[in-house]
PDB file of C-alpha atoms in Angstrom:
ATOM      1  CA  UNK A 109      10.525   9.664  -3.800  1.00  0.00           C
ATOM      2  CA  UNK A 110      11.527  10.312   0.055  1.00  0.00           C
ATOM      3  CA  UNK A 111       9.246   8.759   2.463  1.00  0.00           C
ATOM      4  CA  UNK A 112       6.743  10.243   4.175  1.00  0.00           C
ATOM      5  CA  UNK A 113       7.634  11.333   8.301  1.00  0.00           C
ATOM      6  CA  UNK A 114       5.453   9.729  11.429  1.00  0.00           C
ATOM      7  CA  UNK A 115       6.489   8.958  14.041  1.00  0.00           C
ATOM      8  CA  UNK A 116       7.591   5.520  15.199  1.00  0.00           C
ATOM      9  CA  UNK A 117       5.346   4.864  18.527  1.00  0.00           C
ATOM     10  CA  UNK A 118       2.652   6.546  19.841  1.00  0.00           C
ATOM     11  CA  UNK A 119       0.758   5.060  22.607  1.00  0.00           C
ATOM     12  CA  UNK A 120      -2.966   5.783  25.086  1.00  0.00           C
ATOM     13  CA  UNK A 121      -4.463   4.061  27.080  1.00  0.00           C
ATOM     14  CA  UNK A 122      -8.083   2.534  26.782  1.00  0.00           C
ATOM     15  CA  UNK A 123     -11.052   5.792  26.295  1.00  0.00           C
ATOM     16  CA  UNK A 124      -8.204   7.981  25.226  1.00  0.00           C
ATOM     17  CA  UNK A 125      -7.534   9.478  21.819  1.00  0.00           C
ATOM     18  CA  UNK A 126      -4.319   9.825  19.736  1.00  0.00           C
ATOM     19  CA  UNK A 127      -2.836  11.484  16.635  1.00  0.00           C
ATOM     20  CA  UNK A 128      -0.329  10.108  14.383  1.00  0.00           C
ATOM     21  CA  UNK A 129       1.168  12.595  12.217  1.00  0.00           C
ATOM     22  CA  UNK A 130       2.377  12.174   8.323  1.00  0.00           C
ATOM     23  CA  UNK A 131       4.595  14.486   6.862  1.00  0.00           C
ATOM     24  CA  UNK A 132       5.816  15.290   3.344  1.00  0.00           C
ATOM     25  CA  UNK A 133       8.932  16.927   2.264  1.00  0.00           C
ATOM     26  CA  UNK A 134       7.384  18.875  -0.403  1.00  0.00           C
ATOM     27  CA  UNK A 135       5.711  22.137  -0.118  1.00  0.00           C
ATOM     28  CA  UNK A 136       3.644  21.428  -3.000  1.00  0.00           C
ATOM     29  CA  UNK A 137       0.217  20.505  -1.035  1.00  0.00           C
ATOM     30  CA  UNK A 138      -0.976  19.177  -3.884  1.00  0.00           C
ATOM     31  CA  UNK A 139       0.989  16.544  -3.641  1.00  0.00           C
ATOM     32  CA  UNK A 140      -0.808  15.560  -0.614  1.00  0.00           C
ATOM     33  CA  UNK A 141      -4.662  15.791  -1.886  1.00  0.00           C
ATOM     34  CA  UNK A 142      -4.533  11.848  -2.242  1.00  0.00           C
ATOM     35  CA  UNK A 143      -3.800  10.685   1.128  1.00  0.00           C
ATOM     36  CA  UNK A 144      -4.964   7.156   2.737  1.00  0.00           C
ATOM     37  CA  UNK A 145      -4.084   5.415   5.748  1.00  0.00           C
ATOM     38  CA  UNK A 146      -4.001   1.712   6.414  1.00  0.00           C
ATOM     39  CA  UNK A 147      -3.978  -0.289   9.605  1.00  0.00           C
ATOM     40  CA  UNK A 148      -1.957  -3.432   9.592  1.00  0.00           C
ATOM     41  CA  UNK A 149      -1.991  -6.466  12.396  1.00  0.00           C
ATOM     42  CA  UNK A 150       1.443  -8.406  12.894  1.00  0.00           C
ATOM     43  CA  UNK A 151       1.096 -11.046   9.784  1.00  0.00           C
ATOM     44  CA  UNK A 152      -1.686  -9.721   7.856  1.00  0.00           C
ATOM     45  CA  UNK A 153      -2.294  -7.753   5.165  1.00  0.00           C
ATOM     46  CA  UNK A 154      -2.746  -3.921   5.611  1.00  0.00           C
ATOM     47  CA  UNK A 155      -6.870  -2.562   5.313  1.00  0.00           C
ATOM     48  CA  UNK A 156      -7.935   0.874   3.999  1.00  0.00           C
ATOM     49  CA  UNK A 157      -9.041   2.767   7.265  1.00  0.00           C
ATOM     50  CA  UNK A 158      -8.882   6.847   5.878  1.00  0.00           C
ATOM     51  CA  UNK A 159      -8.837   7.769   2.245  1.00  0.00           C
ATOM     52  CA  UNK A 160      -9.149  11.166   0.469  1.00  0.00           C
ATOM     53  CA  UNK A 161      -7.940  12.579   3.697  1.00  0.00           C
ATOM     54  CA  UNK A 162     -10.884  12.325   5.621  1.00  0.00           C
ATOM     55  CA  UNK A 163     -13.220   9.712   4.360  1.00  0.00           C
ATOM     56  CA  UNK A 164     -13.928   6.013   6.103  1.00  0.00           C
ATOM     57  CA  UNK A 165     -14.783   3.204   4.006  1.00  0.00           C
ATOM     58  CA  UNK A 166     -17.936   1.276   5.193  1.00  0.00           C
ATOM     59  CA  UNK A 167     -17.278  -0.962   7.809  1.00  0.00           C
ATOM     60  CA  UNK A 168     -14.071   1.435   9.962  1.00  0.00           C
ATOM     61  CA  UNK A 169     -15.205   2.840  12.920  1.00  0.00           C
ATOM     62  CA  UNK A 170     -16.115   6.400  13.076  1.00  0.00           C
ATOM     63  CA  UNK A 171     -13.661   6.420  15.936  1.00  0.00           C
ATOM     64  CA  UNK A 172     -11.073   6.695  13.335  1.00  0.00           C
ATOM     65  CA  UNK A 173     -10.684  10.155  11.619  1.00  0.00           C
ATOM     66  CA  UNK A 174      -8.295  12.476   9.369  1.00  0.00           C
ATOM     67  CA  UNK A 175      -7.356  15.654   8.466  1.00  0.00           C
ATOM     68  CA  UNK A 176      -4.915  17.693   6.674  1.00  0.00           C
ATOM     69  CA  UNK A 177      -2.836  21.254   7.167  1.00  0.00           C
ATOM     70  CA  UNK A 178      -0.744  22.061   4.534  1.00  0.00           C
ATOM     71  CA  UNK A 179       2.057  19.366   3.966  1.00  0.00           C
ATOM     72  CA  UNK A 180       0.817  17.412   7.126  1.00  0.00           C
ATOM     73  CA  UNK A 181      -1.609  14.828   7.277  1.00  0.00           C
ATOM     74  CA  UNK A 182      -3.206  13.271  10.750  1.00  0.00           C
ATOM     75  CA  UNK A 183      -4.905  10.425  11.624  1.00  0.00           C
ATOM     76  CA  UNK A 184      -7.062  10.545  15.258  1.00  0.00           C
ATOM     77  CA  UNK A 185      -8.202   7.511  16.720  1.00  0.00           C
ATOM     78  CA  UNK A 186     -10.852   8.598  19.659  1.00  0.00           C
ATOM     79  CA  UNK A 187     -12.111   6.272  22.503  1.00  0.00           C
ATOM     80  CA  UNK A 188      -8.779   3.761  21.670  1.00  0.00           C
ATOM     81  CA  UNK A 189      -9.372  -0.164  22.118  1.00  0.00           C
ATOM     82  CA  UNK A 190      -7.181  -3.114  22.568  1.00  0.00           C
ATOM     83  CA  UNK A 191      -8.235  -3.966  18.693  1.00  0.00           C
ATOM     84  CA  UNK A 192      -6.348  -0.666  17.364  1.00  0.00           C
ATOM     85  CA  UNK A 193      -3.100  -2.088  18.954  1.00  0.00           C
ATOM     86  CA  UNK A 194      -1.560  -2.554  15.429  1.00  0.00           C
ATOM     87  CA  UNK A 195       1.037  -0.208  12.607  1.00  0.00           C
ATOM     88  CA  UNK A 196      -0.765   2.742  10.157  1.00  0.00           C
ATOM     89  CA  UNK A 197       1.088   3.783   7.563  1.00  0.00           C
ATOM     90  CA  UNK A 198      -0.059   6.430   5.403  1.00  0.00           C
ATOM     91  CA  UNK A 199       1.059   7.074   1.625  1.00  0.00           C
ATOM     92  CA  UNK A 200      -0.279   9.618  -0.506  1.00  0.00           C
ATOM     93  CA  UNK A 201      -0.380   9.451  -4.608  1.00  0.00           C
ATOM     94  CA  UNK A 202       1.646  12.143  -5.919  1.00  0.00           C
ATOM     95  CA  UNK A 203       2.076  14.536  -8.874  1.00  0.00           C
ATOM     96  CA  UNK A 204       4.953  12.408 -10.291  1.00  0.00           C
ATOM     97  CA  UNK A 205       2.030   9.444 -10.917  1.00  0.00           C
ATOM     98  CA  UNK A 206       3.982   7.639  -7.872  1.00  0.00           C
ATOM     99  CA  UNK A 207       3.008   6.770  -4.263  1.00  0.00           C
ATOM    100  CA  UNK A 208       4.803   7.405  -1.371  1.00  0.00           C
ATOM    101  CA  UNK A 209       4.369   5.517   2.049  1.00  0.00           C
ATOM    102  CA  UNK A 210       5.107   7.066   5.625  1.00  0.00           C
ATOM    103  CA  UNK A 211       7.519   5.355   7.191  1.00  0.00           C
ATOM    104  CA  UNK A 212       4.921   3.210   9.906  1.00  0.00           C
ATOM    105  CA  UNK A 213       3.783   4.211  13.553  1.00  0.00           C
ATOM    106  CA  UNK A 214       3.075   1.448  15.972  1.00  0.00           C
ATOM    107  CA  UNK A 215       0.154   2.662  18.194  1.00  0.00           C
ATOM    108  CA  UNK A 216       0.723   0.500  21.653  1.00  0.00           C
ATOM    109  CA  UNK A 217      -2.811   0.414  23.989  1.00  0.00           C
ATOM    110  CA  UNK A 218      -1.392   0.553  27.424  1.00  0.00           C
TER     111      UNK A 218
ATOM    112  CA  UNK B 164     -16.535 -11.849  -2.602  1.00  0.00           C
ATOM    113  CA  UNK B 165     -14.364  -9.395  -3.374  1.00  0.00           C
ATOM    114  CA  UNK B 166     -10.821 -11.055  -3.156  1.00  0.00           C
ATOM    115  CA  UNK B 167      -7.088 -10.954  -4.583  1.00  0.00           C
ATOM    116  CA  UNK B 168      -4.695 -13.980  -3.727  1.00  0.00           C
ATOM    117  CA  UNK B 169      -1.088 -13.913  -4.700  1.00  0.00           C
ATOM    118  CA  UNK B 170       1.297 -16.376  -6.195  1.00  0.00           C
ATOM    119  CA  UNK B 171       4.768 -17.355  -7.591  1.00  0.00           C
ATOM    120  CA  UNK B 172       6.698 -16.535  -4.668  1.00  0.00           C
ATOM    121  CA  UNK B 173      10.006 -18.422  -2.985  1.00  0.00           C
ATOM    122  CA  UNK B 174      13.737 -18.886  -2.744  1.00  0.00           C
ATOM    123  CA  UNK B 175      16.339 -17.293  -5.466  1.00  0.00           C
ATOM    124  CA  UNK B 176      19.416 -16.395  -5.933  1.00  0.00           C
ATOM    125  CA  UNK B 177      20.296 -13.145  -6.200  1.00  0.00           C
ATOM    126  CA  UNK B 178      20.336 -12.435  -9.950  1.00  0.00           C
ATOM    127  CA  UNK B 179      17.393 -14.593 -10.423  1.00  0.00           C
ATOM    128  CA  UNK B 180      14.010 -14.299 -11.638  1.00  0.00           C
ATOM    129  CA  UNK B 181      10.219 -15.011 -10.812  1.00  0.00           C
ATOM    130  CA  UNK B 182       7.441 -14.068 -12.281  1.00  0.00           C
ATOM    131  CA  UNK B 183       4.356 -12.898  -9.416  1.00  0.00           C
ATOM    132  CA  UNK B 184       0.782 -13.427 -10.036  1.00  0.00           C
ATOM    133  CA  UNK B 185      -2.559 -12.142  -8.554  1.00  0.00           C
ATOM    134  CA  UNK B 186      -5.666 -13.348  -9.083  1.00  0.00           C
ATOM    135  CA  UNK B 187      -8.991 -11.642  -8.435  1.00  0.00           C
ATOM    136  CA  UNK B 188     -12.326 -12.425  -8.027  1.00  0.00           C
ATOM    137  CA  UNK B 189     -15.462 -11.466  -7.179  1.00  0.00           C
ATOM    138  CA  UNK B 190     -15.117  -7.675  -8.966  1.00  0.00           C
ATOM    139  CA  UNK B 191     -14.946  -6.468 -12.867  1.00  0.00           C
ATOM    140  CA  UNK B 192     -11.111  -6.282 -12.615  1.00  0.00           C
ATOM    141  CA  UNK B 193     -10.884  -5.057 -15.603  1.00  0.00           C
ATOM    142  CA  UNK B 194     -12.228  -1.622 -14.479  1.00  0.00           C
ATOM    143  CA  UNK B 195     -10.136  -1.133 -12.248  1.00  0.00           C
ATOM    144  CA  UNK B 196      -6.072   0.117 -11.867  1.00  0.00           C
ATOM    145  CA  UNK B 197      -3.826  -1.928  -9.524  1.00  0.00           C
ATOM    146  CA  UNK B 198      -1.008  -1.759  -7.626  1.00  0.00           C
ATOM    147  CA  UNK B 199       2.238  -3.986  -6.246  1.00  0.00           C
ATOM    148  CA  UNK B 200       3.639  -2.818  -2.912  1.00  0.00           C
ATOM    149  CA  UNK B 201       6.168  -4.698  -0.736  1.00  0.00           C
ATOM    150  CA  UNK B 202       7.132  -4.920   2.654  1.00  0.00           C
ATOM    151  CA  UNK B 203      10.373  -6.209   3.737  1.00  0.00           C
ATOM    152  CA  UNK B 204      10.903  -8.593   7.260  1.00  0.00           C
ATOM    153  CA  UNK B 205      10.343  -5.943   9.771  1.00  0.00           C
ATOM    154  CA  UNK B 206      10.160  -2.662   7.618  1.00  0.00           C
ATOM    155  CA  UNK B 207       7.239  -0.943   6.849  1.00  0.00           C
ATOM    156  CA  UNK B 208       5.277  -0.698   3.523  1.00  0.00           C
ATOM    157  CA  UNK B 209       6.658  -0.115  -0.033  1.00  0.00           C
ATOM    158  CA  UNK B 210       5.195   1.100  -2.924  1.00  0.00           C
ATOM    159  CA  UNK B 211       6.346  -1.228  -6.157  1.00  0.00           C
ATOM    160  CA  UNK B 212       4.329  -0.622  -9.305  1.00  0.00           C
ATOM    161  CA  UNK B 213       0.980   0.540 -10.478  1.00  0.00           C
ATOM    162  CA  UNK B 214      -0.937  -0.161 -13.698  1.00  0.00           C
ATOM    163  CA  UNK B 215      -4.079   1.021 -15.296  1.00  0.00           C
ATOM    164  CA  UNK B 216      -7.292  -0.782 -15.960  1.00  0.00           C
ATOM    165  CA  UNK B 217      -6.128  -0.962 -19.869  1.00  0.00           C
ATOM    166  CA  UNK B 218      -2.576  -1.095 -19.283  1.00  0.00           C
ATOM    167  CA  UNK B 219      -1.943   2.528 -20.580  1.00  0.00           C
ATOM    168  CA  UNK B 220      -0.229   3.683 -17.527  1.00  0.00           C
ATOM    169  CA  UNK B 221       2.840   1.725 -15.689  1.00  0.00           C
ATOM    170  CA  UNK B 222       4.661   3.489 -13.303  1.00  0.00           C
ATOM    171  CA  UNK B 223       7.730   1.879 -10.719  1.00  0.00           C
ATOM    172  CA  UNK B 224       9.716   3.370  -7.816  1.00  0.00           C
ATOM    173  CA  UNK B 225      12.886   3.756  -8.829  1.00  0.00           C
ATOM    174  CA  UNK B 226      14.749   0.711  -7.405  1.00  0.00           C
ATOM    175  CA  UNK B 227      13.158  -1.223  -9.521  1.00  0.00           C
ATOM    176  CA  UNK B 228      12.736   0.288 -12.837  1.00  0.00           C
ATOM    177  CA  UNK B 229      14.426  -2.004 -15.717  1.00  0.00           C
ATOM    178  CA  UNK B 230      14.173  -4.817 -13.601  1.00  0.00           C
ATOM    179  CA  UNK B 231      10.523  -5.383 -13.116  1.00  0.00           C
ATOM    180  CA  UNK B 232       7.893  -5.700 -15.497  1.00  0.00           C
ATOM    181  CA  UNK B 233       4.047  -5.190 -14.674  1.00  0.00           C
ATOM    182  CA  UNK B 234       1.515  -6.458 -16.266  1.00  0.00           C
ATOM    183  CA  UNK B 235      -2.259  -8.135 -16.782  1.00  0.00           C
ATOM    184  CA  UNK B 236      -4.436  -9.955 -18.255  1.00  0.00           C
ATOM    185  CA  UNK B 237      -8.094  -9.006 -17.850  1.00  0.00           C
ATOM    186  CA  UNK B 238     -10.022 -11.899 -19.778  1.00  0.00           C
ATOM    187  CA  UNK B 239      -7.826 -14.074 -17.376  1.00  0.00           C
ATOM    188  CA  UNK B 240      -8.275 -11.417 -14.302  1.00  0.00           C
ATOM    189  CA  UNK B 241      -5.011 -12.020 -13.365  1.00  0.00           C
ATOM    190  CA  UNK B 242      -2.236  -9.402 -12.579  1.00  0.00           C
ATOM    191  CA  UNK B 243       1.288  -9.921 -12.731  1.00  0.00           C
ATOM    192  CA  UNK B 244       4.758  -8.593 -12.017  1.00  0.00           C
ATOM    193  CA  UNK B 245       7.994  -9.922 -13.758  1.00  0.00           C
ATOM    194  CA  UNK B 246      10.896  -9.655 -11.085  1.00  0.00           C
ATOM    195  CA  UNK B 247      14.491  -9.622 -12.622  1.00  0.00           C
ATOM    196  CA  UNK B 248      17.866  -9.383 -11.738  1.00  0.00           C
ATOM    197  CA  UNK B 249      16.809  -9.784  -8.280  1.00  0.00           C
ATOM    198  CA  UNK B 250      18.917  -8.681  -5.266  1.00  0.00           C
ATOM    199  CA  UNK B 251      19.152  -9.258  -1.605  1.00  0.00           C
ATOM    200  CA  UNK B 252      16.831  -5.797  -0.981  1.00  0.00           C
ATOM    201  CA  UNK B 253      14.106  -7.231  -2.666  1.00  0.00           C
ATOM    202  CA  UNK B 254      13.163  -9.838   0.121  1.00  0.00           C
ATOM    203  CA  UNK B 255       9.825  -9.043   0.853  1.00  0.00           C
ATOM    204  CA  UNK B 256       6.224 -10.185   1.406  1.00  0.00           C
ATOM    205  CA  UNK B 257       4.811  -8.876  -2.128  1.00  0.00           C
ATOM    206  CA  UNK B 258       0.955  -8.023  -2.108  1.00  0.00           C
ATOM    207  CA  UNK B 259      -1.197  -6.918  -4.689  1.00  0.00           C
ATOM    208  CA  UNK B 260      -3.791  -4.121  -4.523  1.00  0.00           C
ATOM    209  CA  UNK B 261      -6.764  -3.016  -6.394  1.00  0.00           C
ATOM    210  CA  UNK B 262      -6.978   0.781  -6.919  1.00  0.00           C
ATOM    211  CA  UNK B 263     -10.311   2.519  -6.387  1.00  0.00           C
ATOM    212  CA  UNK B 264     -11.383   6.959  -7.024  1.00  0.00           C
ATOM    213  CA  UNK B 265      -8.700   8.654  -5.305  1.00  0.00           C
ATOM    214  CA  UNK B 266      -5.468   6.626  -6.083  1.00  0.00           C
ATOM    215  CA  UNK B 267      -6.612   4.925  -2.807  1.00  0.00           C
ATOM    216  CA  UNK B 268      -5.957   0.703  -2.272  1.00  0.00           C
ATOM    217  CA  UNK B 269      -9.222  -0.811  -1.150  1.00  0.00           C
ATOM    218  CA  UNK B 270      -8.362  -4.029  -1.495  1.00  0.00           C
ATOM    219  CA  UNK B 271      -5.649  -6.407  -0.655  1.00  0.00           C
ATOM    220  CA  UNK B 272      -4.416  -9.671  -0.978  1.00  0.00           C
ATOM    221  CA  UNK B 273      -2.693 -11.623   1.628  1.00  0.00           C
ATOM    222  CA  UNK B 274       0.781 -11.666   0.263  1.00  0.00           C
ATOM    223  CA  UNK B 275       3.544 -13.825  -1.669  1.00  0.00           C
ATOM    224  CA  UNK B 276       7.058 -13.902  -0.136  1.00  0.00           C
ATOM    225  CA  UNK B 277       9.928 -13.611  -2.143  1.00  0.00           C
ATOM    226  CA  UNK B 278      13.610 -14.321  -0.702  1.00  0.00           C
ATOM    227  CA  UNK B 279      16.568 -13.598  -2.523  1.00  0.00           C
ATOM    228  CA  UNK B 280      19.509 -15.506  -1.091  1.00  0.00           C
ATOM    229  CA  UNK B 281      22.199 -17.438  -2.050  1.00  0.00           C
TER     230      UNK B 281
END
């Protein structure tokens, strides 16, 4: 049950867009066909923001978006805002009937 | 509204117990699978335990298997997790999660904190 890969910081600046990057050791893609991401503010409680790769729940911004290649998910955030200043973590249900979580990027709005 | 809220967290020695509970509201919880995760002080996010709507499937990560126990009780709506033999590495804000479609966490409570110190 390794976790998933991002990467620890990525930062933009107000307008601009970012991707944060989720990677899975196994080349099974399979595994990866269950993939959510989830936004969470210092203190609170972590909200749904992507799931089933590429779908928003009602209520995110359609600033935020995903995708998937393989055994690497992504998750853009276009026209960034002070709000999105906060950790996403992704996790993805796997064959095994467990989940997995990436291991947390902090997106910093210069 | 749609709403979980956590309980039974706090101070114990390593080796001790507590039991967790989560109560929901405002859904039919008893359609629906849920989920533990943790998240120690300044580490990210950790999946615990999951459990179907009927209780047929259970599933733990590996650190904790034989030492915690989910479980629920849908005419109460209440969700629980049984924490045993507790160790330092289980310190962690505990939340509870309500599983929707694609193995996906919709919903989520605000947390119970467990410390395990001596």
């Amino acid at each position: 049950q390794s976790a998933l890969t991002q990467p620890a910081s990525v930062s933009g600046s107000p307008g601009q867009s970012i991707t944060i990057s989720c990677t899975g050791p196994s080349s099974d893609t399979s595994d990866y066909a269950y993939v959510s991401w989830y936004q969470q503010h210092p203190g609170k409680a972590p909200k749904l923001m992507i799931y089933a790769v590429n779908n928003r729940p009602s209520g995110v911004s359609n600033r935020f978006s995903g995708s998937k290649s393989g055994n690497t998910a992504s998750l853009t955030i276009s026209g960034l805002q002070a709000e999105d200043e906060a950790d996403y973590y992704c996790t993805s249900y796997t064959s095994s009937r467990t989940y997995v979580f990436g291991t947390g990027t902090k997106v910093t709005v210069l | 509204e749609v709403q979980l809220v956590e309980s039974g967290g706090g101070l114990v020695k390593p080796g001790g117990s507590l039991r967790l509970s989560c109560a929901a509201s405002g859904f039919t919880f008893s359609s629906y699978s849920m989920n533990w995760v943790r998240q120690a002080p300044g580490k990210g996010l950790e999946w615990v335990s999951y459990i179907s709507s009927s209780s047929t499937y259970i599933y733990y990560v590996d650190s904790v298997k034989g030492r915690f126990t989910i479980s629920r009780d849908n005419a109460k709506d209440s969700l629980y997790l049984q924490v045993n033999s507790l160790r330092a590495e289980d310190t962690a804000v505990y939340y509870c999660a309500r599983v929707t479609g694609a193995y996906y966490m919709d919903v989520w409570g605000k947390g119970t904190t467990v410390t395990v110190s001596s």
